[in-house]
Every structure is written in C-alpha cells, then in structure tokens.
Coordinates of C-alpha atoms in Angstrom, one line a residue:
X1 CA -0.2 -0.3 0.2
X2 CA 2.8 2.4 1.0
X3 CA 4.8 1.2 -2.1
X4 CA 1.7 2.2 -4.2
X5 CA 0.9 5.9 -3.2
X6 CA 4.5 6.6 -3.2
X7 CA 4.0 5.7 -7.4
X8 CA 0.8 8.2 -7.8
X9 CA 2.9 10.8 -5.7
X10 CA 5.4 10.4 -8.1
X11 CA 3.4 10.8 -10.9
X12 CA 1.8 13.2 -9.8
X13 CA 4.6 15.8 -9.2
X14 CA 6.0 14.6 -12.5
X15 CA 2.9 15.5 -14.5
X16 CA 2.2 18.2 -11.9
X17 CA 5.5 19.9 -12.9
X18 CA 5.3 19.6 -16.5
X19 CA 2.2 20.9 -16.3
X20 CA 4.0 23.7 -14.5
X21 CA 6.9 24.3 -17.2
X22 CA 3.5 24.3 -20.0
X23 CA 2.1 26.9 -17.6
X24 CA 5.1 28.8 -17.2
X25 CA 6.5 29.1 -21.4
X26 CA 3.1 31.2 -21.8
X27 CA 3.9 35.1 -21.8
X28 CA 0.9 36.5 -20.0
X29 CA 0.6 40.0 -19.1
X30 CA 0.7 42.5 -16.4
X31 CA -0.6 45.4 -14.8
X32 CA 1.8 47.6 -14.8
X33 CA 2.4 51.6 -12.4
X34 CA -1.2 53.3 -14.2
X35 CA -0.3 57.1 -16.2
X36 CA -1.5 59.7 -14.4
X37 CA -4.2 61.7 -16.8
X38 CA -6.1 58.6 -19.0
X39 CA -6.5 59.9 -22.8
X40 CA -6.7 58.1 -25.7
X41 CA -5.6 59.0 -29.6
X42 CA -1.8 59.8 -28.1
X43 CA 1.4 59.0 -29.2
X44 CA 4.5 58.0 -27.6
X45 CA 8.7 57.7 -28.2
X46 CA 11.2 56.4 -26.3
X47 CA 14.4 57.9 -25.0
X48 CA 16.8 55.3 -23.3
X49 CA 14.6 53.2 -20.4
X50 CA 12.0 56.0 -20.5
X51 CA 8.6 56.5 -22.4
X52 CA 6.9 59.4 -23.3
X53 CA 3.7 60.0 -23.8
X54 CA 2.3 62.6 -25.1
X55 CA -0.6 64.4 -26.1
X56 CA -4.7 63.0 -26.8
X57 CA -7.8 63.8 -25.9
X58 CA -9.6 63.1 -22.7
X59 CA -12.7 64.5 -21.2
X60 CA -11.7 67.4 -21.0
X61 CA -11.2 67.9 -24.7
X62 CA -7.9 67.6 -27.0
X63 CA -4.2 67.8 -24.7
X64 CA -0.7 69.4 -24.6
X65 CA 0.1 67.4 -21.5
X66 CA 3.8 65.3 -21.8
X67 CA 3.9 62.9 -19.0
X68 CA 8.0 60.7 -18.5
X69 CA 7.3 57.1 -17.8
X70 CA 11.0 55.8 -15.8
X71 CA 11.2 51.8 -16.3
X72 CA 13.4 51.9 -14.6
X73 CA 12.2 53.2 -11.4
X74 CA 8.7 52.7 -12.0
X75 CA 7.6 56.5 -11.6
X76 CA 5.6 58.9 -13.8
X77 CA 7.3 62.5 -14.1
X78 CA 5.8 65.3 -15.6
X79 CA 7.3 67.2 -19.0
X80 CA 7.7 70.6 -20.6
X81 CA 3.7 70.5 -22.5
X82 CA 3.5 70.5 -25.7
X83 CA 2.8 74.2 -27.5
X84 CA -0.3 73.5 -28.8
X85 CA -3.1 71.2 -27.8
X86 CA -2.6 67.9 -30.1
X87 CA -4.1 64.0 -30.5
X88 CA -3.5 62.2 -33.4
X89 CA -0.1 62.9 -34.2
X90 CA 3.0 61.0 -35.3
X91 CA 6.0 60.9 -33.1
X92 CA 9.6 59.7 -33.3
X93 CA 13.0 59.7 -31.4
X94 CA 16.2 60.1 -32.6
X95 CA 18.9 60.7 -30.3
X96 CA 17.7 62.9 -27.8
X97 CA 15.0 64.7 -29.2
X98 CA 11.5 63.5 -30.0
X99 CA 9.4 65.1 -33.6
X100 CA 6.1 65.4 -33.0
X101 CA 4.4 66.2 -36.0
X102 CA 0.7 67.1 -38.0
X103 CA -1.9 66.1 -35.9
X104 CA -5.3 67.2 -34.9
X105 CA -6.9 69.4 -31.9
X106 CA -10.2 70.7 -34.9
X107 CA -7.7 71.9 -37.7
X108 CA -5.1 70.3 -39.1
X109 CA -1.7 70.6 -38.7
X110 CA 1.6 70.3 -40.5
X111 CA 3.6 71.5 -38.0
X112 CA 7.4 69.9 -37.0
X113 CA 7.5 70.8 -32.7
X114 CA 10.9 69.4 -31.6
X115 CA 12.0 68.4 -27.9
X116 CA 14.9 68.3 -25.8
X117 CA 14.6 65.4 -24.2
X118 CA 18.4 66.8 -22.1
X119 CA 16.6 70.8 -21.8
X120 CA 13.6 69.6 -21.5
X121 CA 12.7 72.5 -24.3
X122 CA 10.7 72.7 -27.2
X123 CA 11.5 73.9 -30.7
X124 CA 10.3 74.5 -34.1
X125 CA 11.0 73.0 -37.2
X126 CA 10.2 72.3 -40.8
X127 CA 6.6 72.3 -41.4
X128 CA 5.6 69.2 -43.1
X129 CA 3.8 69.8 -46.8
X130 CA 1.3 68.6 -46.2
X131 CA -1.4 68.5 -43.2
X132 CA -2.6 65.5 -42.3
X133 CA -3.9 63.3 -38.5
X134 CA -4.0 59.8 -38.6
X135 CA -0.9 58.9 -40.0
X136 CA 2.0 56.7 -38.5
X137 CA 6.1 57.6 -38.6
X138 CA 9.1 55.6 -38.1
X139 CA 13.0 57.3 -37.6
X140 CA 15.6 55.8 -39.8
X141 CA 19.1 57.4 -39.3
X142 CA 18.6 61.1 -39.4
X143 CA 15.2 60.5 -41.0
X144 CA 11.6 60.1 -40.6
X145 CA 9.5 58.9 -42.7
X146 CA 5.6 59.7 -42.0
X147 CA 2.9 58.6 -43.6
X148 CA -0.7 57.7 -45.2
X149 CA -3.0 59.7 -42.4
X150 CA -6.2 61.7 -43.7
X151 CA -6.7 65.7 -43.8
X152 CA -10.3 67.6 -43.8
X153 CA -13.2 65.6 -44.9
X154 CA -11.3 62.3 -44.2
X155 CA -10.0 61.2 -46.9
X156 CA -6.7 59.1 -46.2
X157 CA -3.9 59.1 -48.0
X158 CA -0.7 57.2 -49.2
X159 CA 2.0 60.0 -49.2
X160 CA 5.1 59.5 -48.0
X161 CA 7.1 62.5 -46.3
X162 CA 10.8 62.3 -45.9
X163 CA 11.8 65.0 -43.2
X164 CA 16.2 65.2 -42.4
X165 CA 16.3 65.8 -38.8
X166 CA 20.2 67.2 -39.9
X167 CA 19.4 69.6 -43.0
X168 CA 15.9 70.8 -41.5
X169 CA 14.4 69.5 -45.0
X170 CA 11.2 67.7 -46.5
X171 CA 11.8 65.3 -49.4
X172 CA 9.2 62.8 -51.2
X173 CA 8.7 59.2 -51.1
X174 CA 7.0 57.1 -53.4
X175 CA 3.9 56.6 -52.1
X176 CA 2.1 53.5 -50.4
X177 CA -0.5 51.8 -52.3
X178 CA -2.9 51.8 -50.8
X179 CA -4.4 54.7 -49.2
X180 CA -5.1 54.4 -45.4
X181 CA -5.9 56.4 -42.0
X182 CA -5.3 54.6 -38.3
X183 CA -2.3 52.9 -39.2
X184 CA 0.2 51.3 -37.4
X185 CA 4.2 50.9 -38.9
X186 CA 7.2 49.4 -37.8
X187 CA 10.9 49.5 -39.2
X188 CA 13.3 46.3 -39.5
X189 CA 17.0 47.1 -41.4
X190 CA 15.4 49.9 -43.7
X191 CA 12.6 48.5 -44.4
X192 CA 9.0 49.7 -42.6
X193 CA 5.8 47.8 -42.3
X194 CA 2.9 49.5 -42.7
X195 CA 0.3 47.6 -41.3
X196 CA -3.8 47.7 -40.9
X197 CA -5.5 51.0 -40.7
X198 CA -9.3 52.0 -42.7
X199 CA -10.1 54.1 -45.5
X200 CA -13.1 54.1 -48.0
X201 CA -14.1 50.3 -47.9
X202 CA -13.4 49.1 -44.5
X203 CA -12.6 50.5 -41.5
X204 CA -10.3 47.1 -40.2
X205 CA -8.3 46.1 -43.4
X206 CA -5.6 43.9 -43.5
X207 CA -3.0 45.4 -45.7
X208 CA 1.1 44.9 -45.0
X209 CA 2.8 47.2 -46.9
X210 CA 6.8 47.3 -47.0
X211 CA 8.4 49.8 -48.2
X212 CA 12.8 50.0 -49.6
X213 CA 14.3 53.0 -47.8
X214 CA 17.1 52.2 -50.0
X215 CA 15.9 51.4 -53.0
X216 CA 12.4 53.6 -52.4
X217 CA 10.2 50.8 -53.5
X218 CA 7.4 49.2 -52.0
X219 CA 6.4 45.5 -51.9
X220 CA 3.3 44.0 -49.8
X221 CA 3.9 41.1 -47.2
X222 CA 1.0 38.0 -45.9
X223 CA -2.3 40.4 -45.1
X224 CA -3.6 40.2 -41.3
X225 CA -5.5 37.3 -39.8
X226 CA -7.7 40.5 -38.2
X227 CA -8.6 43.5 -40.3
X228 CA -8.0 47.0 -38.0
X229 CA -7.8 50.4 -38.1
X230 CA -6.1 52.4 -34.3
X231 CA -3.6 49.8 -33.5
X232 CA -1.0 50.1 -32.4
X233 CA 2.9 48.1 -33.3
X234 CA 6.1 47.4 -32.0
X235 CA 9.4 45.3 -32.7
X236 CA 10.4 42.6 -30.3
X237 CA 12.8 39.7 -31.0
X238 CA 12.9 40.6 -35.2
X239 CA 9.2 40.0 -34.5
X240 CA 6.2 42.7 -35.5
X241 CA 3.6 42.4 -32.4
X242 CA 0.2 44.5 -33.6
X243 CA -2.2 44.9 -30.8
X244 CA -5.6 46.2 -30.0
X245 CA -7.1 48.2 -32.4
X246 CA -10.9 48.6 -33.9
X247 CA -11.5 45.4 -36.1
X248 CA -14.2 45.7 -39.8
X249 CA -17.2 44.9 -37.5
X250 CA -16.3 48.8 -35.3
X251 CA -16.0 46.6 -32.9
X252 CA -12.7 47.6 -30.1
X253 CA -10.5 44.0 -29.9
X254 CA -8.2 42.8 -27.7
X255 CA -6.2 40.2 -30.0
X256 CA -2.3 41.0 -30.5
X257 CA -0.8 38.8 -33.8
X258 CA 2.3 38.8 -34.5
X259 CA 4.5 39.0 -38.2
X260 CA 7.3 37.6 -39.0
X261 CA 9.4 39.3 -42.2
X262 CA 12.1 36.5 -42.6
X263 CA 9.2 33.5 -42.9
X264 CA 6.3 36.5 -44.0
X265 CA 4.0 34.1 -41.9
X266 CA 1.7 35.6 -38.6
X267 CA 1.3 34.1 -35.9
X268 CA -1.0 34.5 -32.5
X269 CA 0.1 36.5 -29.4
X270 CA -1.3 36.9 -26.0
X271 CA -4.0 38.7 -26.1
X272 CA -4.2 41.8 -24.2
X273 CA -6.6 42.1 -21.1
X274 CA -9.7 44.6 -22.0
X275 CA -10.4 45.7 -26.3
X276 CA -8.7 48.6 -26.5
X277 CA -8.1 51.3 -29.6
X278 CA -6.9 53.8 -29.8
X279 CA -3.6 53.7 -27.2
X280 CA -0.1 53.6 -27.7
X281 CA 3.0 50.9 -27.6
X282 CA 6.5 51.1 -27.0
X283 CA 9.0 48.7 -26.5
X284 CA 11.9 49.4 -23.9
X285 CA 14.5 45.7 -23.0
X286 CA 12.6 42.3 -23.2
X287 CA 9.0 44.0 -22.9
X288 CA 6.3 45.7 -24.2
X289 CA 3.9 48.7 -22.9
X290 CA 0.4 49.4 -24.9
X291 CA -0.8 52.4 -22.9
X292 CA -4.2 54.1 -22.5
X293 CA -6.5 54.5 -24.8
X294 CA -9.9 53.2 -25.1
X295 CA -10.8 50.5 -23.1
X296 CA -13.8 49.0 -23.0
X297 CA -15.3 51.8 -24.0
X298 CA -14.0 54.1 -21.6
X299 CA -10.9 56.6 -21.7
X300 CA -7.7 54.8 -20.4
X301 CA -4.3 55.3 -18.0
X302 CA -4.4 51.5 -18.1
X303 CA -0.7 51.0 -18.7
X304 CA 0.4 47.1 -19.5
X305 CA 3.1 45.0 -20.4
X306 CA 3.9 42.1 -22.1
X307 CA 7.7 40.3 -21.4
X308 CA 8.9 38.5 -24.4
X309 CA 11.8 36.0 -24.5
X310 CA 12.6 35.6 -27.8
X311 CA 15.4 33.2 -28.9
X312 CA 18.6 34.7 -27.4
X313 CA 21.1 35.1 -30.0
X314 CA 23.3 37.7 -29.7
X315 CA 24.1 39.4 -33.2
X316 CA 26.8 39.3 -35.7
X317 CA 29.2 42.2 -35.5
X318 CA 28.2 44.3 -38.7
X319 CA 30.0 44.8 -42.0
X320 CA 31.7 46.8 -44.3
X321 CA 32.0 50.4 -42.3
X322 CA 32.6 52.9 -44.0
X323 CA 33.4 57.1 -42.2
X324 CA 33.6 59.8 -44.9
X325 CA 34.9 63.4 -43.9
X326 CA 32.7 66.2 -44.6
X327 CA 33.0 70.6 -43.0
X328 CA 31.7 69.8 -39.6
X329 CA 30.5 66.4 -40.7
X330 CA 31.3 62.4 -40.4
X331 CA 29.3 60.4 -42.5
X332 CA 28.9 56.9 -41.6
X333 CA 27.3 53.6 -43.2
X334 CA 27.2 49.4 -43.3
X335 CA 25.9 46.7 -43.6
X336 CA 22.7 45.7 -41.9
X337 CA 22.4 43.0 -39.2
X338 CA 19.8 40.3 -40.2
X339 CA 17.8 40.8 -36.3
X340 CA 19.6 43.8 -35.5
X341 CA 17.0 45.8 -33.5
X342 CA 19.5 48.4 -33.3
X343 CA 22.7 49.6 -34.2
X344 CA 25.2 51.6 -31.0
X345 CA 27.5 54.1 -33.0
X346 CA 31.8 54.2 -31.3
X347 CA 33.8 56.7 -31.4
X348 CA 37.2 57.7 -30.6
X349 CA 39.6 59.7 -30.8
X350 CA 42.5 57.0 -30.2
X351 CA 43.1 54.0 -32.8
X352 CA 41.5 51.1 -31.1
X353 CA 39.4 52.7 -28.3
X354 CA 38.8 53.2 -26.1
X355 CA 35.2 54.0 -28.1
X356 CA 32.4 55.4 -26.4
X357 CA 29.1 54.9 -28.1
X358 CA 27.7 58.4 -29.2
X359 CA 24.6 57.6 -30.6
X360 CA 22.0 54.1 -30.9
X361 CA 19.8 54.2 -34.6
X362 CA 17.7 51.9 -36.3
X363 CA 19.0 52.3 -39.6
X364 CA 22.5 51.1 -41.4
X365 CA 24.4 55.5 -41.5
X366 CA 24.6 58.3 -38.7
X367 CA 26.3 61.3 -39.1
X368 CA 28.4 63.0 -36.9
X369 CA 28.1 66.6 -36.7
X370 CA 29.8 66.7 -32.9
X371 CA 33.2 67.1 -35.2
X372 CA 35.8 69.6 -35.3
X373 CA 37.4 70.3 -38.2
X374 CA 41.0 68.8 -38.5
X375 CA 40.5 66.5 -36.0
X376 CA 41.0 63.0 -36.8
X377 CA 37.8 59.9 -35.1
X378 CA 38.0 56.8 -35.3
X379 CA 34.4 54.7 -35.1
X380 CA 33.1 51.0 -35.0
X381 CA 29.4 49.9 -35.0
X382 CA 27.8 47.6 -33.2
X383 CA 24.5 45.4 -33.8
X384 CA 21.8 45.2 -30.7
X385 CA 19.4 42.4 -30.6
X386 CA 17.6 40.9 -27.8
X387 CA 19.8 38.3 -27.7
X388 CA 22.6 40.5 -26.4
X389 CA 25.5 43.4 -28.3
X390 CA 27.6 41.8 -31.1
X391 CA 31.3 42.2 -30.9
X392 CA 32.4 46.0 -33.1
X393 CA 32.8 46.5 -36.1
X394 CA 35.5 46.9 -39.2
X395 CA 37.0 50.0 -37.2
X396 CA 36.6 53.0 -40.3
X397 CA 38.1 57.4 -39.4
X398 CA 37.7 59.9 -41.0
X399 CA 38.8 63.9 -40.9
X400 CA 36.2 66.8 -41.1
X401 CA 38.0 69.6 -42.9
X402 CA 36.1 73.1 -43.4
X403 CA 36.1 73.6 -47.6
X404 CA 39.2 74.0 -49.2
X405 CA 40.3 77.8 -49.3
X406 CA 42.3 77.6 -52.0
X407 CA 42.3 80.2 -54.8
X408 CA 44.2 79.8 -58.0
X409 CA 42.6 77.4 -60.6
X410 CA 42.3 74.2 -62.3
X411 CA 41.7 72.0 -65.1
X412 CA 39.0 69.1 -63.6
X413 CA 38.8 66.4 -66.1
X414 CA 36.4 64.0 -65.4
X415 CA 36.3 59.8 -66.3
X416 CA 32.7 58.4 -67.1
X417 CA 31.8 55.4 -66.9
X418 CA 31.6 54.7 -70.4
X419 CA 34.7 56.1 -71.2
X420 CA 34.5 59.4 -72.6
X421 CA 36.6 62.4 -71.2
X422 CA 34.9 66.0 -69.8
X423 CA 37.5 69.0 -69.3
X424 CA 37.1 71.7 -67.8
X425 CA 38.7 74.8 -66.7
X426 CA 37.7 75.8 -63.5
X427 CA 38.4 78.4 -60.2
X428 CA 39.4 76.4 -56.8
X429 CA 36.1 77.0 -55.4
X430 CA 34.3 75.9 -58.5
X431 CA 36.7 72.8 -58.1
X432 CA 36.0 72.7 -54.0
X433 CA 32.4 72.7 -54.9
X434 CA 32.7 69.9 -56.9
X435 CA 34.9 67.6 -55.0
X436 CA 32.7 68.2 -51.7
X437 CA 29.4 67.2 -53.8
X438 CA 30.6 64.4 -54.8
X439 CA 32.3 62.9 -51.3
X440 CA 28.9 63.6 -50.1
X441 CA 27.4 61.5 -52.1
X442 CA 25.7 64.1 -53.6
X443 CA 21.8 63.1 -55.6
X444 CA 20.8 63.9 -59.3
X445 CA 23.3 65.8 -61.5
X446 CA 26.6 68.0 -61.0
X447 CA 25.6 71.1 -63.7
X448 CA 28.5 73.0 -65.1
X449 CA 28.3 76.8 -66.9
X450 CA 30.6 77.2 -69.8
X451 CA 30.1 79.9 -70.9
X452 CA 32.5 80.4 -74.1
X453 CA 31.5 79.4 -77.2
X454 CA 28.0 80.0 -77.4
X455 CA 26.8 80.8 -80.9
X456 CA 23.4 81.2 -80.5
X457 CA 22.4 80.0 -77.5
X458 CA 21.4 82.0 -74.3
X459 CA 24.0 79.5 -71.6
X460 CA 25.3 76.2 -72.1
X461 CA 25.7 73.5 -69.0
X462 CA 26.8 70.5 -67.9
X463 CA 24.9 67.8 -66.0
X464 CA 27.2 65.5 -65.0
X465 CA 25.3 62.4 -62.9
X466 CA 27.0 60.8 -60.2
X467 CA 26.4 57.6 -60.6
X468 CA 28.2 58.7 -64.1
X469 CA 31.1 58.9 -62.9
X470 CA 34.7 56.2 -62.8
X471 CA 36.6 59.0 -61.8
X472 CA 38.1 62.8 -61.7
X473 CA 41.6 64.4 -61.8
X474 CA 42.5 67.4 -60.9
X475 CA 45.8 69.7 -62.3
X476 CA 45.7 72.9 -60.3
X477 CA 48.1 75.4 -62.3
X478 CA 47.8 78.9 -60.8

C-alpha cells in the first residue's frame, strides 16, 4: 500500500511539474503603474529607459500633456507641455530629441515640434508639406518617414514624406500603394512595415505593405489575419507585435498578432487584458508596454506590459563600415545585420579605442555632426538585438575639414563610366564645390556652366550624373 501511494505521488509530481512548466512558458500581460492622465489618440516615443507619452484626448478635450514613464524606477513624471494641444499626431525619437509631427485638434496640422529631453524644452522644425493627422511615422538614421494619414473630409492619403533632421528639410518618397489612415508601422533592417488602418473600403483592413528605404520601392507582405485600424505595433526579437484596434465590424478588440518578416507569416500572440483602441505602445528591453486608449468603451490610463523571451542569439558584427569626412561632419554607413533591432555607433580619437557610444540608431547610416574640423575620429558600430550586443565592426576613420580656401585655377578632367572624358577650366573654388558634392554622395546632377562658344545660345550647361563618374583628376596651375 505504501509502495502504491509512493508511485502515485511520483506520477502526480511528474505530471504536475510538466504542466507547470508548460504554463510558465506562456507569456502573459501584467498591469503596471497607471499613467497620471487618462487619454486616448495619444503618441509615444522612447529615449533610453523612458517612455514619453504626449497629447491625446480626455474628457476635458484635446491635451498638450507630456508624461514620462521611467521603466527603471517605475515612476511617472511630467515634462514641459506641447506648445499646441494635439491628438492623432506622429512621434519619433532620434538621439535625445522627440519629433512631434502633424495631428489634429479641430484643425489639421503640418507643424513639426521638437522636444529636447536633455533641456525639457520645445523648438520648431520645418513644417511638413502636407497637413494631416492619423498618419504613422518611423525614424531611420537621421530621417523620419511620415506615411498615410487623413486630411479635412477624412480622405485617406498614400503620401510618403521624409524629414531630414540634420538639414531640417523635407523630401517626397514613393507613394504607398494603398491609401489609408489610423494605421501602424514598424521598422526592421531599413524596411518599413505598414500594417492595417482604414479607408473608404473598410474601417479595418488587413493590408501589409513594405517600404524599402534604400530603393524607394514598395512590396506586399502576407495580410494580417484580423483587419483593424486604431491599432499599435512594436518590434521585439525581430518580430512585429500588432496589438488591439478596431475591426471591420467596428468592434474594439484585444487581439495580438505577430508578424515574422523572415518567413512572411503571422502567428497569434497573447491577447491584451481588455479590448482597446487609440492606444500607444513601446518597447524597452524585453518588454512591450501598451498605454492608454479607449478600453472597453472608457478612456483609460492603464499601463500593461508583456515580457517576451525571444530566441537568445547574439547578433553578428556589422561589416563594411565606412566613414567620409565633410565640413564639420562625418558620414557613416555599414551593412545590415539580420535580427538587429538597432545599432550602437561608437567613437574615439585614438585608433583602437577606447570607444564611447554616441548614438543608437535603427538604420545603417549615421551622420556625426558633433566633430571638430581637422581632428581625426575613429568609429566602430555594434548590432543590438534581444540576444545582446555584437562585437565591434571594423574600425573606420575620417577627418572632417572645412572647404579649401585655395585660390587660382585648375583643369578638372572627369572620366565617365563610358570612357568619355569631360574637361573644365575652373577656379579652385568651383573645383572644391564639385569635390564636396561628390564626396557627400551627391544626388542627381552637378551643373557646369560653359561660358565659351555660346554661339546662338544664351547658356550652355553640362549636367554630370554622380553615378556615371568613374574618376576625376585635378591639375592646379595657378
């Protein structure tokens, strides 16, 4: 009898432990410290270990509130208010600054307002060409891509506009194939995955379209299983978690679906603790945070989080780092690393280090403007993923220089890729202008005015394409 009881106890322990292990492997959402102000139609951005939640709508109307959640101390603090009340805007962070773009508070905005987290102050940037709200944005390197959205009349856009934070200028990208608003996007390896949203066909669409920022082209991904708008997405472990929203039947949902870009497939994630839309999400470390929104029909201040344990594989080191010095700047670029969620850019004034991290970026390029002309800088880059940080890339160095003040003249002989030679007799200032354009990977064409043998013409201009130049020679003679 005692032997039988011992056997039964052993079986219970074995099966009990097996069941417990299976349950422990399933991630669950947890309630965190609530945000001070209940609101929805909000935006958020991450700097280091803090989540900055801005704007939105509460029972009191449109807000200019800035509240900051410190994930390390588990405390909320208040930041300097947005200059203008705003909801349905885009937020993206680069280094220590947050860029608030567009939005709505009864009118549609095209303004760019920049929050400096180190000084807790706001400044204005160059306005976006197209006023709109309910768009989506991501930051890659020094650029912010603003995609989709809507204007007065709630007409959805397919517009792509790109803000260069270094030059404070806007350019236009290839339009998105599907016009939509109240959509979401995430970036992995310089590709922007634009997911869901609503348009005249449905309030909740399944569409996944992928924008390659290198080639300025679009492709199509596997549609999301549950079409929805007013949703949020975040990247962790090389996968995109798409959370909550408003389905095609105009129902709030707690659905979580996970997209794997490698296999172009979807899987089902752990549902949120309640149905929600108009919320925001962010990732710090191995946790996804979902904050605020319209939860079960009530404007909420809830914070819930999910700890994700991805495949723990240390990323490989980036390859082919290059550094090109310009006037008070150094342009860096390197090869992408599979599964990397970001890259640490490190710098030293001594070959071989020690290096100091100067920026964390999601793209594979960076412009260092905190440099002194005439000083040589040495750079390495590491890849970061849920599995940790890679080894250093190859070291690349550059010496920024002010434009040459050389006087006199020179012959500039340009050999084209087809073997044709172009010769120009120029002032050295003109030669230096051409060299600066070429070394900064100048886009488009460089124009040479030919002021001789005009004949019947008012002007003669040569247009030299950057990608058609094989090499060039400068022969200074005076």
